[in-house]
């Protein structure tokens, strides 16, 4: 046995389990199983060309060598990214804690009350600082949040604006460059016309539906927008503001000026820069737009006993329900980062934040004063943390870089300096010395901060914020550590048991993959530093691009998209640009099978395409005849097909090559949704099935943890003809030679977590990757066989095999009055998170075990399912008082002095022997979704509510 092999740690079943598992499945060898599962004509003919696998120890040495190649300068570039201090208590107990980072999006609210509370804190913090009525639980980054704001304002245009087709959207020239680039990308397919200019000379006589302003502006100036916004309102122009979250501690909330949307990033609330991400953006708006707000919203409701409980609110707004009627495709967001940013506010409280913001402002005042004393002209009359020095930029740049300092140089005659929470007196003195050297003067040493106020009087903040108890209770480390633990204990994560969510691939997130994330050599790198300073990052990102290109069988990769859905959008925009380049701009029909994930049609609509849905056969496969008919019917305007492979039904459709060539014959491109890539890696690939572009979910197949609903990375890999169109960035050049504008704010998206996937591929190598796919298929088929006779599996391949996941039919149990939800909730009593509920078929469970689960864990899960099947058989349609309907059972119920249920406490809470060894207690009973949606509350209750209960 090679104890050095990472594959040995990553893959669950032991060699000694193999023969029994194969026997259960009914094959002689792994090769036979794969032969019976993956169609012959798409199997890879030659091995992938990847480097030999490194052991964990070798990898960590290698990655530390790369880290040393990053030159981490003192960086004052700003532009929406500012170094901050991650409180170690948050780093250790959340970022480095699998109890937090391995959780899934809180769909099963009863076992997710911890992160739901943390997200409610985040929303409350955003609501307080922005002065808005409602906030969501994070978006991908500030630039995409701004684009979502534009889309929302477009969707909620006044009736006469819609009638008169008012399509103009004003963008202040003070908006960040990456935000502008994204607005350009997003506006085009929607038919929105952008007008960029100076808000001070804005022409109110022209018709606009909306506008966006930056607060403070990208130059650092703090404008008093009050009157301007009032005038916009009079002209029926809706207003979005992109705001700096820390500045809002000192500045009056945009909400108080009557704006419609406020967006921004919470990166500077304790989140590492990470060469661009991941960071949580925020989106806050008015109550009247609650049904149009993108992303998830956490809301308060009650459980069966009337106790307070949290859950995701208003889910009917989301893309998975609205499909091609959706105005946003956001699915995975930035939950882990939102949890951390919210916790930063809990840790510091209002007075702590006030202190940080005030000190920061005084640092800028002190620096400006010293530079003025040296004879420099500081151009910002008002500012929060960013000053602008008018001087020969190239001269300063040379001296600064020699001193390992980065500033931002918007033009030849300006040096922009954004200070941050980490800036010390020593740092300020270093900056002053740089300017003194350029002026050939002596700098005098600064020994203390000046106190000043360069914020216009009218916009100095007067409203309170973070008055809730939660922001005023946990300021010692002991208290915060215990609060974080208290929340963590309410949530079921991978460190408790298997999470077999079909389509989500909840595999191991290995510690060795995660360790480098804590290294400041990776964490403290600003995304807009000169590329030469980021050599370690560049080497790692290049290599990861090559690895993914090889694995998908394509010609190029862009790591920019921050989620799978954003990858879909990026891929479709690339297809659009390709058609345009060939004079085929009219090609706008996107064929999508009916079983597709909701993000597919939502992304297609955002990319300006028209969705035509194609049918499935009763076996769950693509109805090739229907597809052929529709492709031919639309051949003049066919843009593409979006297809998931293996299908969302968990089947390797053998007609896939016929399907892809059919599309090509009719002039279309083939987009493959790569969510199920875990069933392909090293056995087949999108290139082999004839696709042209796919996105990968690195947070599914390539081991980035789900983080409770983000971060994600959704790179797109493309065939040769599409490489020239891969997206660029307005500050740091990247992408193809004919690049589309930005898809996300940072040039390489969420670079920091790309380290995880790089580690995963580098440590597994070709053999380990192939084995992982094989074991993912074996584990799924093992479950299928063990459940056979107890549950029906809906679809299988031609030889009767499942792919890496399977759909279990729960609809027949309606005869006993049991719904699929009852099974999902009852699994909690057995210590398991439910598989995916009702996707892609209503009334079913989709089970995906992944390769990381051991035989013992698969057996426990199967035992639980079989035991539940017996409980179903014992249930009666007209008697809802049974162990399934009453599930999950809480500790409070089971230890209560009264017990009025027709089954024992033992049966309720410890239905199988293994449960008592490792009991997980849901902390609330079944949550009431409808009640919460009728009485929408999306922030922590005001302090008075606590006073009432205390009284
Ligand atoms: C997860 C998933 C997506 C969306 O990915 P996100 O990263 O959540 O945006 C799209 N399609 C399928 C089939 C998926 O399973």
Tab-separated table of C-alpha atoms and ligand atoms in Angstrom, residues 104-105 140 296 319 329-333 502-505 562-568 595-600 603 644-648 671 673-676 695-700 706 709 711-714 805 839 846 848, ligand 1:
chain	number	residue	atom	x	y	z
A	104	UNK	CA	-24.441	23.127	1.466
A	105	UNK	CA	-26.892	25.898	0.553
A	140	UNK	CA	-20.862	37.180	-6.556
A	296	UNK	CA	-31.227	34.240	-1.892
A	319	UNK	CA	-34.416	31.219	-11.386
A	329	UNK	CA	-29.546	33.415	-13.015
A	330	UNK	CA	-27.795	33.558	-9.651
A	331	UNK	CA	-27.707	30.230	-7.823
A	332	UNK	CA	-24.447	29.697	-5.934
A	333	UNK	CA	-23.504	32.987	-4.233
A	502	UNK	CA	-27.577	14.910	-6.617
A	503	UNK	CA	-26.054	17.307	-9.141
A	504	UNK	CA	-24.070	19.008	-6.355
A	505	UNK	CA	-21.166	16.556	-5.885
A	562	UNK	CA	-17.591	33.029	-10.173
A	563	UNK	CA	-20.262	30.331	-10.316
A	564	UNK	CA	-21.681	27.688	-12.586
A	565	UNK	CA	-24.530	29.935	-13.676
A	566	UNK	CA	-22.092	32.724	-14.442
A	567	UNK	CA	-20.097	30.224	-16.492
A	568	UNK	CA	-23.256	29.418	-18.440
A	595	UNK	CA	-35.109	18.481	-17.788
A	596	UNK	CA	-32.442	21.245	-17.686
A	597	UNK	CA	-31.445	23.040	-14.498
A	598	UNK	CA	-33.310	26.370	-14.053
A	599	UNK	CA	-30.139	28.377	-14.500
A	600	UNK	CA	-29.868	27.206	-18.154
A	603	UNK	CA	-28.765	32.381	-18.499
A	644	UNK	CA	-26.228	18.494	-19.440
A	645	UNK	CA	-24.086	15.360	-19.689
A	646	UNK	CA	-24.567	12.826	-18.257
A	647	UNK	CA	-28.167	14.054	-18.263
A	648	UNK	CA	-29.777	15.522	-15.171
A	671	UNK	CA	-23.030	24.242	-24.811
A	673	UNK	CA	-23.535	22.162	-18.675
A	674	UNK	CA	-20.646	20.585	-16.778
A	675	UNK	CA	-22.359	20.130	-13.414
A	676	UNK	CA	-22.122	16.365	-13.914
A	695	UNK	CA	-18.610	25.357	-17.763
A	696	UNK	CA	-17.218	23.367	-14.882
A	697	UNK	CA	-18.351	23.763	-11.323
A	698	UNK	CA	-15.032	23.683	-9.503
A	699	UNK	CA	-17.149	23.732	-6.311
A	700	UNK	CA	-18.674	20.411	-7.344
A	706	UNK	CA	-19.702	24.612	-1.064
A	709	UNK	CA	-23.868	28.223	-0.729
A	711	UNK	CA	-17.985	30.512	-3.074
A	712	UNK	CA	-18.039	28.851	-6.456
A	713	UNK	CA	-15.843	28.943	-9.515
A	714	UNK	CA	-17.444	28.263	-12.894
A	805	UNK	CA	-26.180	9.665	-9.410
A	839	UNK	CA	-35.055	18.082	-9.216
A	846	UNK	CA	-31.700	12.469	-6.567
A	848	UNK	CA	-25.183	11.342	-5.572
B	1	LIG	C1	-25.243	23.445	-9.765
B	1	LIG	C2	-25.789	23.460	-11.131
B	1	LIG	C3	-25.810	24.643	-11.891
B	1	LIG	C4	-25.522	26.012	-11.316
B	1	LIG	O1	-24.289	26.186	-10.748
B	1	LIG	P1	-24.035	27.352	-9.681
B	1	LIG	O2	-22.608	27.270	-9.396
B	1	LIG	O3	-24.889	27.057	-8.505
B	1	LIG	O4	-24.417	28.641	-10.308
B	1	LIG	C5	-26.212	24.550	-13.205
B	1	LIG	N1	-26.597	23.394	-13.747
B	1	LIG	C6	-26.639	22.236	-13.026
B	1	LIG	C7	-27.121	20.964	-13.663
B	1	LIG	C8	-26.244	22.238	-11.689
B	1	LIG	O5	-26.293	21.120	-10.969
